[in-house]
Amino acid sequence: MIPWGTISGGLLAASVAGAASAGGQAPSHVEKAVPMVSGQSAPTVLAPELKARVVAAGAMRLENPSTLFASYGYAEDHKDLVAAPGIVQWPGRTIEKTKTEPDKNVYLVLDGQKGADAGYDYGRRFLFQGHESGPAKFLIGPKMGLVTRINLDADEPHRITLMAEKDAAGIPLPPFDGITWYPFSQRLLLTSEVGNLGGVWQATLDVPSKVEDISGALGRGGYEGIQADSDGNLWIVEDVFEITLSGGKEKRPYGFIYRFVPKDRGDLAKGGRLQALQVTGGNGNPVVYNSREDVLGPEIEALHTYGVTRKTKWVTIHDTDSDGMAPFDANAAAHAQAATPFKRPENGVFRPGKGFREFYFSETGDTNADSKAGVEKGGFGGVFVIRQAAASADEGEIALVLRGDKEHNGFDNVTFWSADELMVAEDAGDRMHHQRGTFDSAYLIDLRVDHGGAAAPIAKRIIAQGRDASATVDAGYHGRIGFQNDGDNEITGIHVSDGDPTAAGLLGAKVPTPFADGWRVFYTQQHGDNITFELVPAE
């Protein structure tokens, strides 16, 4: 059993000592998650060594507003404020503006960046984001998204720049979940997790940005997490809609871990090979899940057992040289090649200082306390590591790092705080918040603890997320027919970076030292007021 909230004695002392940096004292453990009280807001609790300062808030105006997007966290689709109890939406009318939900963050230190004001000096430090939500086309159907830049050195009138809301062909952008900087082609890469309409878009740093859909090369899927390794390969984590199997609350694992091997790192649009991770089970066969018996079977239990490793290999599911450049359904291709799916894998990151040989990814799980999969069979998700001899190796192994339980689950955002501490945030969802009675948290996982046998990682809670007043109102409307905004606040976009835009600055290349040597820490409190924070030392 994981010693959640039981950090004490020598292990805690070692963990604190390992995380301390010249920038301030390492964060200590927050004993409890914030309780959920229906209809009531609650403040977020940080480790006492930390404080959060606002770098952007949903109500802030964009310096270059458009007809559809004028504020950081709101779309201009509001027709009629109707807040009376019992009133719901219908076509042409909204209770409130659609909240665009700024999501993952990329921090870069750049020279010569321009904005809407030709005469303004925007400084050198920037935070780039895609937005996970937006208004739907024609009131129903696919949502429209945007890309923004937070100008960290700028005053408030110039603080947030709209980079793009349409692609180079004039097509409205989809909502974006993942983002990374790809230094080999000098492009931002953004992912959309809208199933077989999702994919990968690349964007220049210009204002307005030139955005191109490159899903002909990388496929269409519910892509979310995306990171590049030192060879220029892209590792993509797919968060697709789960299929609930008949007769139970547990869900069939359905999203894959992909690796894209480009033909030309300088131009991803030229194509390459898309691969999917295949896990070999104890019986020597690929691990797949075709029935409820599989989902509750021995192989999924083995993957969610500490100390068990399974062999992995990458199977090619599409090669543009032989299969062409037309967009294709990556999820269907991965299923056809007997790749191994997981229960809502969402994000991944390379462990720093390991030569891109260790990739850690999160699995959200069933987000339902009534799942019969339980702890042992992945009902509450987990965190896994893929280990390989080299970034481009074709084979490796996978092992469990962290296993969720009823109180700690819905693992989503991940980043490395230090060489040995992985930061993991929850997105348990409204239903699980009600079931367990608490909001989400973010943890530091000490990877130096031996995971063999019954041993498990030490987890320190450093953020106990609360709920702002705006999210509390939205939670009250949640579930009403037509209401479009989510309630409760999600911890997203956790990001530790020194902003180095070169290949040497890829996440995983350097060992982070938060608050020292230019390293900064950001996260977004999604939903509600949609605020992006920077974490800084309390003193």
Coordinates of C-alpha atoms in Angstrom, one line a residue:
M1 CA 0.0 0.0 0.0
I2 CA 1.3 3.5 -0.9
P3 CA 2.1 5.5 2.3
W4 CA 0.0 8.4 1.2
G5 CA 0.3 11.3 3.7
T6 CA 2.6 9.3 6.0
I7 CA 5.9 10.9 5.3
S8 CA 8.0 11.0 8.4
G9 CA 11.5 10.5 9.8
G10 CA 14.5 9.8 7.7
L11 CA 12.7 9.4 4.4
L12 CA 11.2 12.8 4.6
A13 CA 14.5 14.4 5.6
A14 CA 16.2 12.8 2.7
S15 CA 13.5 13.9 0.3
V16 CA 13.6 17.5 1.5
A17 CA 17.4 17.6 1.3
G18 CA 17.3 16.2 -2.2
A19 CA 14.8 18.8 -3.5
A20 CA 16.3 21.9 -1.8
S21 CA 17.9 24.5 -4.2
A22 CA 19.6 27.8 -4.0
G23 CA 16.2 29.4 -4.8
G24 CA 14.5 28.5 -1.5
Q25 CA 13.6 25.7 0.8
A26 CA 12.0 22.6 -0.7
P27 CA 8.2 22.3 -0.3
S28 CA 6.9 20.2 2.5
H29 CA 3.9 18.0 2.8
V30 CA 0.3 19.4 2.9
E31 CA -1.4 17.0 5.2
K32 CA -4.9 17.0 3.7
A33 CA -6.8 17.6 0.4
V34 CA -9.3 20.4 0.5
P35 CA -12.8 19.1 1.4
M36 CA -15.5 19.5 -1.1
V37 CA -18.7 21.2 0.2
S38 CA -21.5 21.4 -2.2
G39 CA -22.2 25.0 -3.2
Q40 CA -19.3 26.4 -1.3
S41 CA -16.0 27.8 -2.6
A42 CA -12.7 27.0 -0.8
P43 CA -9.1 28.4 -1.0
T44 CA -6.2 26.5 -2.4
V45 CA -3.6 25.4 0.1
L46 CA 0.1 25.4 -1.0
A47 CA 3.1 24.0 0.8
P48 CA 4.1 26.7 3.3
E49 CA 7.4 27.2 1.4
L50 CA 5.5 28.2 -1.7
K51 CA 3.3 31.1 -2.9
A52 CA 1.5 31.6 -6.2
R53 CA 1.4 34.8 -8.1
V54 CA -1.0 35.5 -11.0
V55 CA 0.5 35.9 -14.5
A56 CA -2.8 35.8 -16.4
A57 CA -6.5 35.6 -15.5
G58 CA -9.5 34.7 -17.5
A59 CA -11.0 38.2 -17.4
M60 CA -7.8 39.9 -18.7
R61 CA -8.3 41.5 -22.1
L62 CA -6.2 40.3 -25.1
E63 CA -4.1 43.1 -26.5
N64 CA -5.4 42.2 -30.0
P65 CA -8.9 40.9 -29.5
S66 CA -10.9 39.3 -32.3
T67 CA -14.7 39.1 -32.8
L68 CA -14.7 35.6 -31.2
F69 CA -12.0 36.0 -28.6
A70 CA -11.4 39.2 -26.6
S71 CA -10.4 37.9 -23.2
Y72 CA -7.9 35.3 -22.0
G73 CA -10.4 32.8 -20.6
Y74 CA -13.7 33.7 -22.3
A75 CA -15.2 33.5 -25.8
E76 CA -17.5 36.3 -27.1
D77 CA -20.5 34.0 -27.6
H78 CA -22.6 35.3 -24.7
K79 CA -26.1 36.2 -25.9
D80 CA -28.3 36.5 -22.8
L81 CA -27.4 36.3 -19.1
V82 CA -30.0 34.0 -17.5
A83 CA -28.9 32.9 -14.0
A84 CA -32.3 32.1 -12.6
P85 CA -32.6 28.5 -11.2
G86 CA -34.0 26.0 -13.6
I87 CA -33.1 28.0 -16.7
V88 CA -31.1 26.1 -19.3
Q89 CA -29.6 26.8 -22.7
W90 CA -31.1 26.4 -26.1
P91 CA -29.7 27.2 -29.5
G92 CA -28.8 30.9 -29.8
R93 CA -28.8 31.5 -26.0
T94 CA -26.2 31.0 -23.3
I95 CA -26.2 31.2 -19.5
E96 CA -22.7 32.5 -19.6
K97 CA -19.8 32.9 -21.9
T98 CA -17.9 29.8 -22.9
K99 CA -14.7 29.5 -21.0
T100 CA -11.8 28.8 -23.2
E101 CA -9.8 26.9 -20.5
P102 CA -6.1 27.7 -21.1
D103 CA -4.3 24.4 -20.7
K104 CA -0.7 23.2 -21.0
N105 CA 2.2 25.7 -20.8
V106 CA 5.5 26.2 -22.6
Y107 CA 8.0 28.7 -21.2
L108 CA 10.6 30.2 -23.6
V109 CA 13.2 32.9 -23.3
L110 CA 13.4 34.5 -26.7
D111 CA 14.8 37.6 -28.3
G112 CA 13.1 39.8 -30.9
Q113 CA 9.5 38.7 -30.3
K114 CA 6.9 41.1 -31.7
G115 CA 3.2 41.6 -30.9
A116 CA 0.2 43.6 -31.9
D117 CA 1.9 46.9 -30.9
A118 CA 4.8 47.5 -33.3
G119 CA 6.4 50.0 -31.0
Y120 CA 6.3 48.0 -27.8
D121 CA 9.2 46.1 -26.2
Y122 CA 7.7 42.7 -25.2
G123 CA 10.8 41.6 -23.3
R124 CA 12.3 38.1 -23.5
R125 CA 10.2 35.8 -21.3
F126 CA 7.0 34.2 -22.7
L127 CA 4.5 31.5 -21.8
F128 CA 2.7 29.9 -24.7
Q129 CA -0.7 28.0 -24.4
G130 CA -3.4 26.3 -26.4
H131 CA -6.9 26.5 -25.0
E132 CA -8.9 23.3 -24.3
S133 CA -12.4 24.6 -25.0
G134 CA -14.2 27.3 -26.9
P135 CA -17.5 28.0 -28.6
A136 CA -19.0 25.4 -30.9
K137 CA -19.4 26.0 -34.6
F138 CA -23.1 26.8 -35.4
L139 CA -23.9 26.4 -31.6
I140 CA -23.4 22.6 -31.9
G141 CA -20.7 20.4 -33.2
P142 CA -16.9 20.8 -32.9
K143 CA -15.5 23.5 -30.7
M144 CA -13.1 26.2 -31.8
G145 CA -9.8 26.9 -30.1
L146 CA -7.0 29.4 -30.0
V147 CA -3.3 29.9 -29.2
T148 CA -2.2 32.6 -26.8
R149 CA 1.1 34.0 -25.5
I150 CA 1.6 35.5 -22.1
N151 CA 4.2 38.2 -22.2
L152 CA 5.7 37.8 -18.7
D153 CA 7.8 41.0 -19.0
A154 CA 5.0 43.2 -20.3
D155 CA 2.4 45.5 -18.6
E156 CA -1.2 44.4 -18.4
P157 CA -2.4 46.1 -21.6
H158 CA 0.3 44.1 -23.5
R159 CA 0.3 41.0 -21.2
I160 CA -1.6 38.5 -23.4
T161 CA -1.4 38.2 -27.2
L162 CA -3.8 36.2 -29.4
M163 CA -1.4 34.3 -31.7
A164 CA -4.0 32.5 -33.8
E165 CA -7.6 31.3 -34.0
K166 CA -7.4 30.0 -37.6
D167 CA -4.9 27.9 -39.4
A168 CA -3.0 28.9 -42.5
A169 CA -5.9 27.8 -44.7
G170 CA -8.4 29.9 -42.8
I171 CA -10.0 27.0 -41.0
P172 CA -10.9 27.6 -37.3
L173 CA -8.5 25.9 -34.9
P174 CA -9.7 23.0 -32.8
P175 CA -9.4 23.1 -29.0
F176 CA -5.9 22.3 -27.9
D177 CA -4.8 20.2 -24.9
G178 CA -1.1 19.5 -25.2
I179 CA 1.8 21.8 -26.3
T180 CA 5.6 21.5 -26.6
W181 CA 8.4 23.4 -28.3
Y182 CA 10.2 21.5 -31.1
P183 CA 13.6 23.2 -31.5
F184 CA 14.6 21.2 -34.5
S185 CA 12.0 23.0 -36.7
Q186 CA 11.5 26.1 -34.5
R187 CA 7.8 25.3 -34.1
L188 CA 5.3 25.0 -31.3
L189 CA 3.5 21.7 -31.5
L190 CA -0.1 21.6 -30.3
T191 CA -2.3 18.6 -29.8
S192 CA -6.1 18.2 -29.9
E193 CA -7.7 15.3 -28.1
V194 CA -11.0 15.3 -30.0
G195 CA -10.8 11.6 -31.0
N196 CA -10.4 10.9 -34.7
L197 CA -10.8 14.6 -35.4
G198 CA -7.8 15.3 -33.3
G199 CA -4.1 15.4 -34.2
V200 CA -1.1 17.6 -34.2
W201 CA -0.8 21.2 -35.4
Q202 CA 2.5 23.2 -35.7
A203 CA 2.7 26.9 -35.2
T204 CA 5.4 29.6 -35.8
L205 CA 6.3 32.2 -33.2
D206 CA 5.1 35.1 -35.4
V207 CA 2.1 37.3 -34.5
P208 CA -0.2 36.3 -36.1
S209 CA 1.2 32.7 -36.0
K210 CA 1.2 30.5 -39.1
V211 CA -0.6 27.3 -37.9
E212 CA -0.6 24.1 -40.0
D213 CA -2.4 20.8 -39.5
I214 CA 0.3 18.1 -39.9
S215 CA -2.0 15.1 -39.1
G216 CA -1.3 13.7 -42.5
A217 CA 2.1 12.8 -41.1
L218 CA 1.3 12.1 -37.5
G219 CA -2.3 10.7 -37.8
R220 CA -5.5 11.7 -36.2
G221 CA -6.2 10.7 -32.6
G222 CA -7.1 11.9 -29.2
Y223 CA -3.6 13.3 -28.7
E224 CA -2.8 15.2 -25.5
G225 CA 0.7 14.8 -24.0
I226 CA 3.6 15.5 -26.5
Q227 CA 7.3 15.6 -25.9
A228 CA 10.4 15.4 -28.1
D229 CA 13.5 13.4 -27.4
S230 CA 17.1 14.3 -28.3
D231 CA 16.9 12.4 -31.6
G232 CA 13.9 14.4 -32.6
N233 CA 11.3 11.7 -32.1
L234 CA 7.9 12.8 -30.8
W235 CA 6.3 10.8 -27.9
I236 CA 2.6 11.3 -27.9
V237 CA 0.1 10.2 -25.2
E238 CA -3.5 9.6 -26.3
D239 CA -6.4 10.5 -24.1
V240 CA -9.4 9.2 -25.9
F241 CA -13.0 8.6 -24.9
E242 CA -13.2 5.5 -22.9
I243 CA -15.6 2.7 -23.7
T244 CA -17.5 1.6 -20.6
L245 CA -17.9 -2.2 -20.8
S246 CA -21.4 -3.6 -20.4
G247 CA -22.3 -4.6 -16.9
G248 CA -19.7 -2.6 -15.0
K249 CA -18.3 0.8 -14.0
E250 CA -14.8 -0.1 -15.2
K251 CA -13.7 1.1 -18.6
R252 CA -11.8 -0.6 -21.4
P253 CA -8.3 0.7 -21.8
Y254 CA -8.4 2.5 -25.2
G255 CA -5.6 5.2 -25.5
F256 CA -2.1 4.5 -26.7
I257 CA 1.5 5.7 -26.3
Y258 CA 2.9 6.7 -29.7
R259 CA 6.3 7.5 -31.1
F260 CA 6.7 9.5 -34.3
V261 CA 10.0 9.1 -36.1
P262 CA 10.3 11.9 -38.6
K263 CA 12.0 11.7 -41.9
D264 CA 13.3 15.3 -41.5
R265 CA 13.5 16.9 -38.1
G266 CA 13.6 20.3 -39.8
D267 CA 10.2 19.7 -41.4
L268 CA 7.8 17.3 -39.7
A269 CA 5.3 17.8 -42.5
K270 CA 7.5 15.6 -44.8
G271 CA 6.3 12.6 -42.9
G272 CA 7.8 9.6 -41.2
R273 CA 6.8 6.5 -39.2
L274 CA 4.2 6.5 -36.5
Q275 CA 4.7 3.7 -33.9
A276 CA 2.6 2.5 -31.0
L277 CA 3.8 0.8 -27.8
Q278 CA 3.2 -2.9 -27.5
V279 CA 3.5 -4.6 -24.1
T280 CA 4.3 -8.3 -24.0
G281 CA 2.4 -10.2 -21.3
G282 CA 3.6 -12.9 -19.0
N283 CA 2.2 -15.5 -21.5
G284 CA 4.4 -14.0 -24.3
N285 CA 1.5 -12.5 -26.2
P286 CA 0.7 -8.8 -26.7
V287 CA -1.4 -7.3 -23.9
V288 CA -4.8 -6.2 -25.4
Y289 CA -8.3 -5.9 -23.9
N290 CA -11.1 -7.2 -25.9
S291 CA -13.6 -8.2 -23.2
R292 CA -14.6 -7.4 -19.6
E293 CA -12.7 -10.5 -18.5
D294 CA -9.5 -9.0 -20.0
V295 CA -10.1 -5.7 -18.2
L296 CA -10.4 -7.6 -14.9
G297 CA -7.8 -10.2 -15.8
P298 CA -4.2 -11.1 -14.7
E299 CA -2.3 -9.0 -17.3
I300 CA -3.9 -5.6 -16.3
E301 CA -3.3 -6.6 -12.7
A302 CA 0.4 -7.4 -13.4
L303 CA 0.9 -4.0 -15.0
H304 CA -0.6 -2.3 -11.9
T305 CA 1.6 -4.3 -9.4
Y306 CA 4.8 -2.8 -7.9
G307 CA 7.9 -4.7 -8.8
V308 CA 6.6 -6.3 -12.0
T309 CA 8.2 -5.3 -15.3
R310 CA 7.0 -6.2 -18.8
K311 CA 8.9 -6.1 -22.1
T312 CA 7.9 -3.5 -24.6
K313 CA 8.5 -2.8 -28.3
W314 CA 7.4 -0.2 -30.8
V315 CA 5.3 -1.5 -33.7
T316 CA 4.9 0.7 -36.8
I317 CA 1.3 1.4 -37.6
H318 CA 1.8 3.9 -40.4
D319 CA 4.7 4.9 -42.7
T320 CA 4.2 7.8 -45.0
D321 CA 6.6 6.3 -47.5
S322 CA 4.3 3.4 -48.1
D323 CA 1.0 4.5 -46.7
G324 CA 0.8 8.1 -48.0
M325 CA 0.2 11.4 -46.4
A326 CA -3.6 11.4 -46.1
P327 CA -4.8 11.9 -42.5
F328 CA -5.5 8.5 -40.9
D329 CA -7.1 7.1 -37.7
A330 CA -4.1 6.4 -35.5
N331 CA -6.2 4.7 -32.8
A332 CA -7.7 2.3 -35.2
A333 CA -4.3 1.5 -36.7
A334 CA -2.8 0.9 -33.3
H335 CA -5.7 -1.5 -32.4
A336 CA -5.2 -3.4 -35.7
Q337 CA -1.5 -3.9 -34.9
A338 CA -2.1 -5.3 -31.4
A339 CA -0.6 -2.3 -29.6
T340 CA -1.3 -2.0 -25.9
P341 CA -3.9 0.6 -24.7
F342 CA -4.1 2.1 -21.3
K343 CA -6.9 3.6 -19.2
R344 CA -6.9 7.3 -20.3
P345 CA -3.2 7.9 -20.5
E346 CA -2.8 11.7 -20.7
N347 CA 0.6 13.2 -20.3
G348 CA 4.3 12.2 -20.3
V349 CA 7.8 13.6 -19.7
F350 CA 11.4 12.4 -19.8
R351 CA 13.4 12.0 -16.6
P352 CA 16.2 14.6 -16.6
G353 CA 19.8 13.5 -16.7
K354 CA 19.0 10.0 -18.1
G355 CA 19.7 10.6 -21.7
F356 CA 16.0 10.3 -22.7
R357 CA 16.0 6.7 -21.7
E358 CA 13.2 7.0 -19.2
F359 CA 9.7 8.3 -20.1
Y360 CA 7.1 8.7 -17.4
F361 CA 3.4 8.9 -18.2
S362 CA 0.1 9.2 -16.3
E363 CA -3.0 7.1 -16.5
T364 CA -6.2 8.7 -15.2
G365 CA -8.2 5.4 -14.7
D366 CA -12.0 5.0 -14.4
T367 CA -12.6 8.2 -12.3
N368 CA -15.4 6.3 -10.6
A369 CA -15.1 5.0 -7.0
D370 CA -17.5 2.2 -7.9
S371 CA -15.2 0.6 -10.5
K372 CA -14.8 -3.1 -9.9
A373 CA -11.3 -2.9 -11.3
G374 CA -10.3 -1.4 -7.9
V375 CA -6.8 -0.5 -7.0
E376 CA -5.2 -3.8 -8.2
K377 CA -6.5 -3.7 -11.7
G378 CA -6.0 0.0 -12.5
G379 CA -9.5 1.4 -11.6
F380 CA -7.8 4.4 -10.0
G381 CA -5.1 4.8 -12.6
G382 CA -1.4 5.2 -12.0
V383 CA 2.0 6.4 -13.3
F384 CA 4.3 4.3 -15.4
V385 CA 7.8 4.4 -16.7
I386 CA 9.1 3.2 -20.1
R387 CA 12.8 2.4 -19.9
Q388 CA 15.0 1.9 -23.1
A389 CA 18.7 1.6 -23.8
A390 CA 18.4 4.7 -26.0
A391 CA 15.7 7.2 -27.1
S392 CA 15.3 5.5 -30.5
A393 CA 15.6 1.9 -29.3
D394 CA 12.9 -0.4 -30.6
E395 CA 12.6 -2.4 -27.4
G396 CA 12.4 -1.7 -23.7
E397 CA 10.4 -2.4 -20.6
I398 CA 7.6 -0.9 -18.6
A399 CA 6.9 -0.7 -14.9
L400 CA 4.5 0.8 -12.4
V401 CA 5.7 3.9 -10.5
L402 CA 2.6 5.0 -8.7
R403 CA -0.7 3.3 -8.2
G404 CA -3.9 5.2 -7.4
D405 CA -6.5 4.5 -4.8
K406 CA -9.9 5.9 -3.8
E407 CA -8.3 9.0 -2.2
H408 CA -5.6 9.7 -4.8
N409 CA -6.5 9.2 -8.5
G410 CA -7.2 10.8 -11.8
F411 CA -3.5 11.4 -12.5
D412 CA -3.1 13.8 -15.4
N413 CA -0.3 16.5 -15.6
V414 CA 3.3 15.4 -15.0
T415 CA 6.6 17.3 -14.9
F416 CA 10.0 16.8 -13.2
W417 CA 10.7 19.1 -10.2
S418 CA 14.2 17.8 -9.8
A419 CA 16.4 14.9 -11.0
D420 CA 14.5 12.5 -8.7
E421 CA 11.1 14.0 -8.0
L422 CA 8.2 13.7 -10.4
M423 CA 5.4 16.2 -9.9
V424 CA 2.0 14.6 -10.6
A425 CA -1.4 16.4 -10.6
E426 CA -4.8 14.9 -10.3
D427 CA -7.9 15.6 -12.5
A428 CA -10.3 13.3 -10.8
G429 CA -13.4 15.0 -12.1
D430 CA -16.7 16.2 -10.6
R431 CA -18.1 12.7 -9.9
M432 CA -15.0 11.5 -8.1
H433 CA -14.8 14.8 -6.2
H434 CA -18.3 14.0 -4.8
Q435 CA -17.5 10.3 -4.2
R436 CA -14.3 10.9 -2.2
G437 CA -15.3 14.3 -0.8
T438 CA -12.2 16.2 -1.8
F439 CA -10.8 18.3 -4.6
D440 CA -7.6 17.6 -6.6
S441 CA -4.0 17.7 -5.4
A442 CA -0.5 17.8 -6.9
Y443 CA 2.2 15.6 -5.5
L444 CA 6.0 15.2 -5.6
I445 CA 6.9 11.5 -6.0
D446 CA 10.4 10.5 -4.8
L447 CA 11.8 8.1 -7.4
R448 CA 14.8 7.2 -5.2
V449 CA 12.6 4.9 -3.1
D450 CA 13.0 1.2 -4.1
H451 CA 9.8 0.1 -5.9
G452 CA 10.6 -3.6 -5.7
G453 CA 8.3 -5.9 -3.8
A454 CA 6.0 -4.2 -1.4
A455 CA 7.9 -0.9 -1.4
A456 CA 6.3 2.1 -2.9
P457 CA 7.2 5.8 -3.7
I458 CA 6.8 8.5 -1.1
A459 CA 4.2 11.1 -2.2
K460 CA 4.3 14.7 -0.9
R461 CA 1.2 16.8 -1.5
I462 CA 2.4 20.4 -2.4
I463 CA -0.8 21.8 -3.8
A464 CA -4.3 21.1 -2.3
Q465 CA -6.6 22.6 -4.9
G466 CA -9.6 24.6 -3.8
R467 CA -12.5 26.0 -5.8
D468 CA -13.0 29.6 -6.8
A469 CA -16.4 31.3 -6.7
S470 CA -16.9 31.1 -10.5
A471 CA -16.2 27.4 -10.6
T472 CA -18.6 26.9 -7.7
V473 CA -21.4 28.6 -9.7
D474 CA -20.6 26.5 -12.7
A475 CA -20.6 23.3 -10.6
G476 CA -24.2 24.2 -9.6
Y477 CA -25.2 24.3 -13.3
H478 CA -23.2 21.2 -14.2
G479 CA -25.3 18.5 -15.9
R480 CA -28.1 20.7 -17.0
I481 CA -29.0 20.3 -20.6
G482 CA -26.9 22.6 -22.8
F483 CA -24.7 24.1 -20.1
Q484 CA -21.2 24.2 -21.6
N485 CA -18.8 25.1 -18.8
D486 CA -17.1 22.7 -16.3
G487 CA -17.3 23.2 -12.5
D488 CA -14.5 22.7 -10.1
N489 CA -10.9 23.8 -10.7
E490 CA -8.4 21.5 -12.4
I491 CA -4.6 21.7 -11.9
T492 CA -3.2 21.7 -15.4
G493 CA -0.1 22.9 -17.3
I494 CA 2.4 22.2 -14.5
H495 CA 5.6 23.2 -16.1
V496 CA 9.2 23.5 -14.7
S497 CA 11.6 25.1 -17.3
D498 CA 14.5 27.5 -17.7
G499 CA 13.1 28.6 -21.1
D500 CA 16.1 27.4 -23.1
P501 CA 14.7 27.3 -26.7
T502 CA 17.6 25.2 -28.1
A503 CA 17.8 21.4 -28.4
A504 CA 19.8 21.5 -25.2
G505 CA 16.8 22.9 -23.4
L506 CA 14.4 20.0 -24.2
L507 CA 12.5 18.9 -21.2
G508 CA 14.6 16.0 -19.8
A509 CA 17.9 17.3 -21.1
K510 CA 18.8 19.3 -18.0
V511 CA 18.2 18.7 -14.3
P512 CA 15.7 21.3 -13.0
T513 CA 16.6 23.5 -10.1
P514 CA 13.3 25.4 -9.3
F515 CA 13.7 29.1 -8.4
A516 CA 17.4 29.1 -9.2
D517 CA 19.5 29.6 -12.3
G518 CA 16.5 30.8 -14.3
W519 CA 14.3 27.9 -13.6
R520 CA 10.6 28.8 -13.2
V521 CA 7.5 26.9 -12.2
F522 CA 4.0 27.5 -13.7
Y523 CA 0.6 25.9 -13.5
T524 CA -2.9 26.8 -14.6
Q525 CA -6.0 26.6 -12.4
Q526 CA -8.4 25.6 -15.1
H527 CA -12.2 26.2 -15.2
G528 CA -13.8 28.9 -13.0
D529 CA -11.7 32.1 -13.3
N530 CA -9.1 30.3 -15.5
I531 CA -6.0 31.7 -13.8
T532 CA -2.4 30.8 -14.7
F533 CA 0.1 31.1 -11.8
E534 CA 3.8 31.1 -11.2
L535 CA 4.9 29.3 -8.1
V536 CA 7.7 31.2 -6.2
P537 CA 9.4 30.8 -2.8
A538 CA 7.2 32.1 0.0
E539 CA 10.1 34.3 1.3

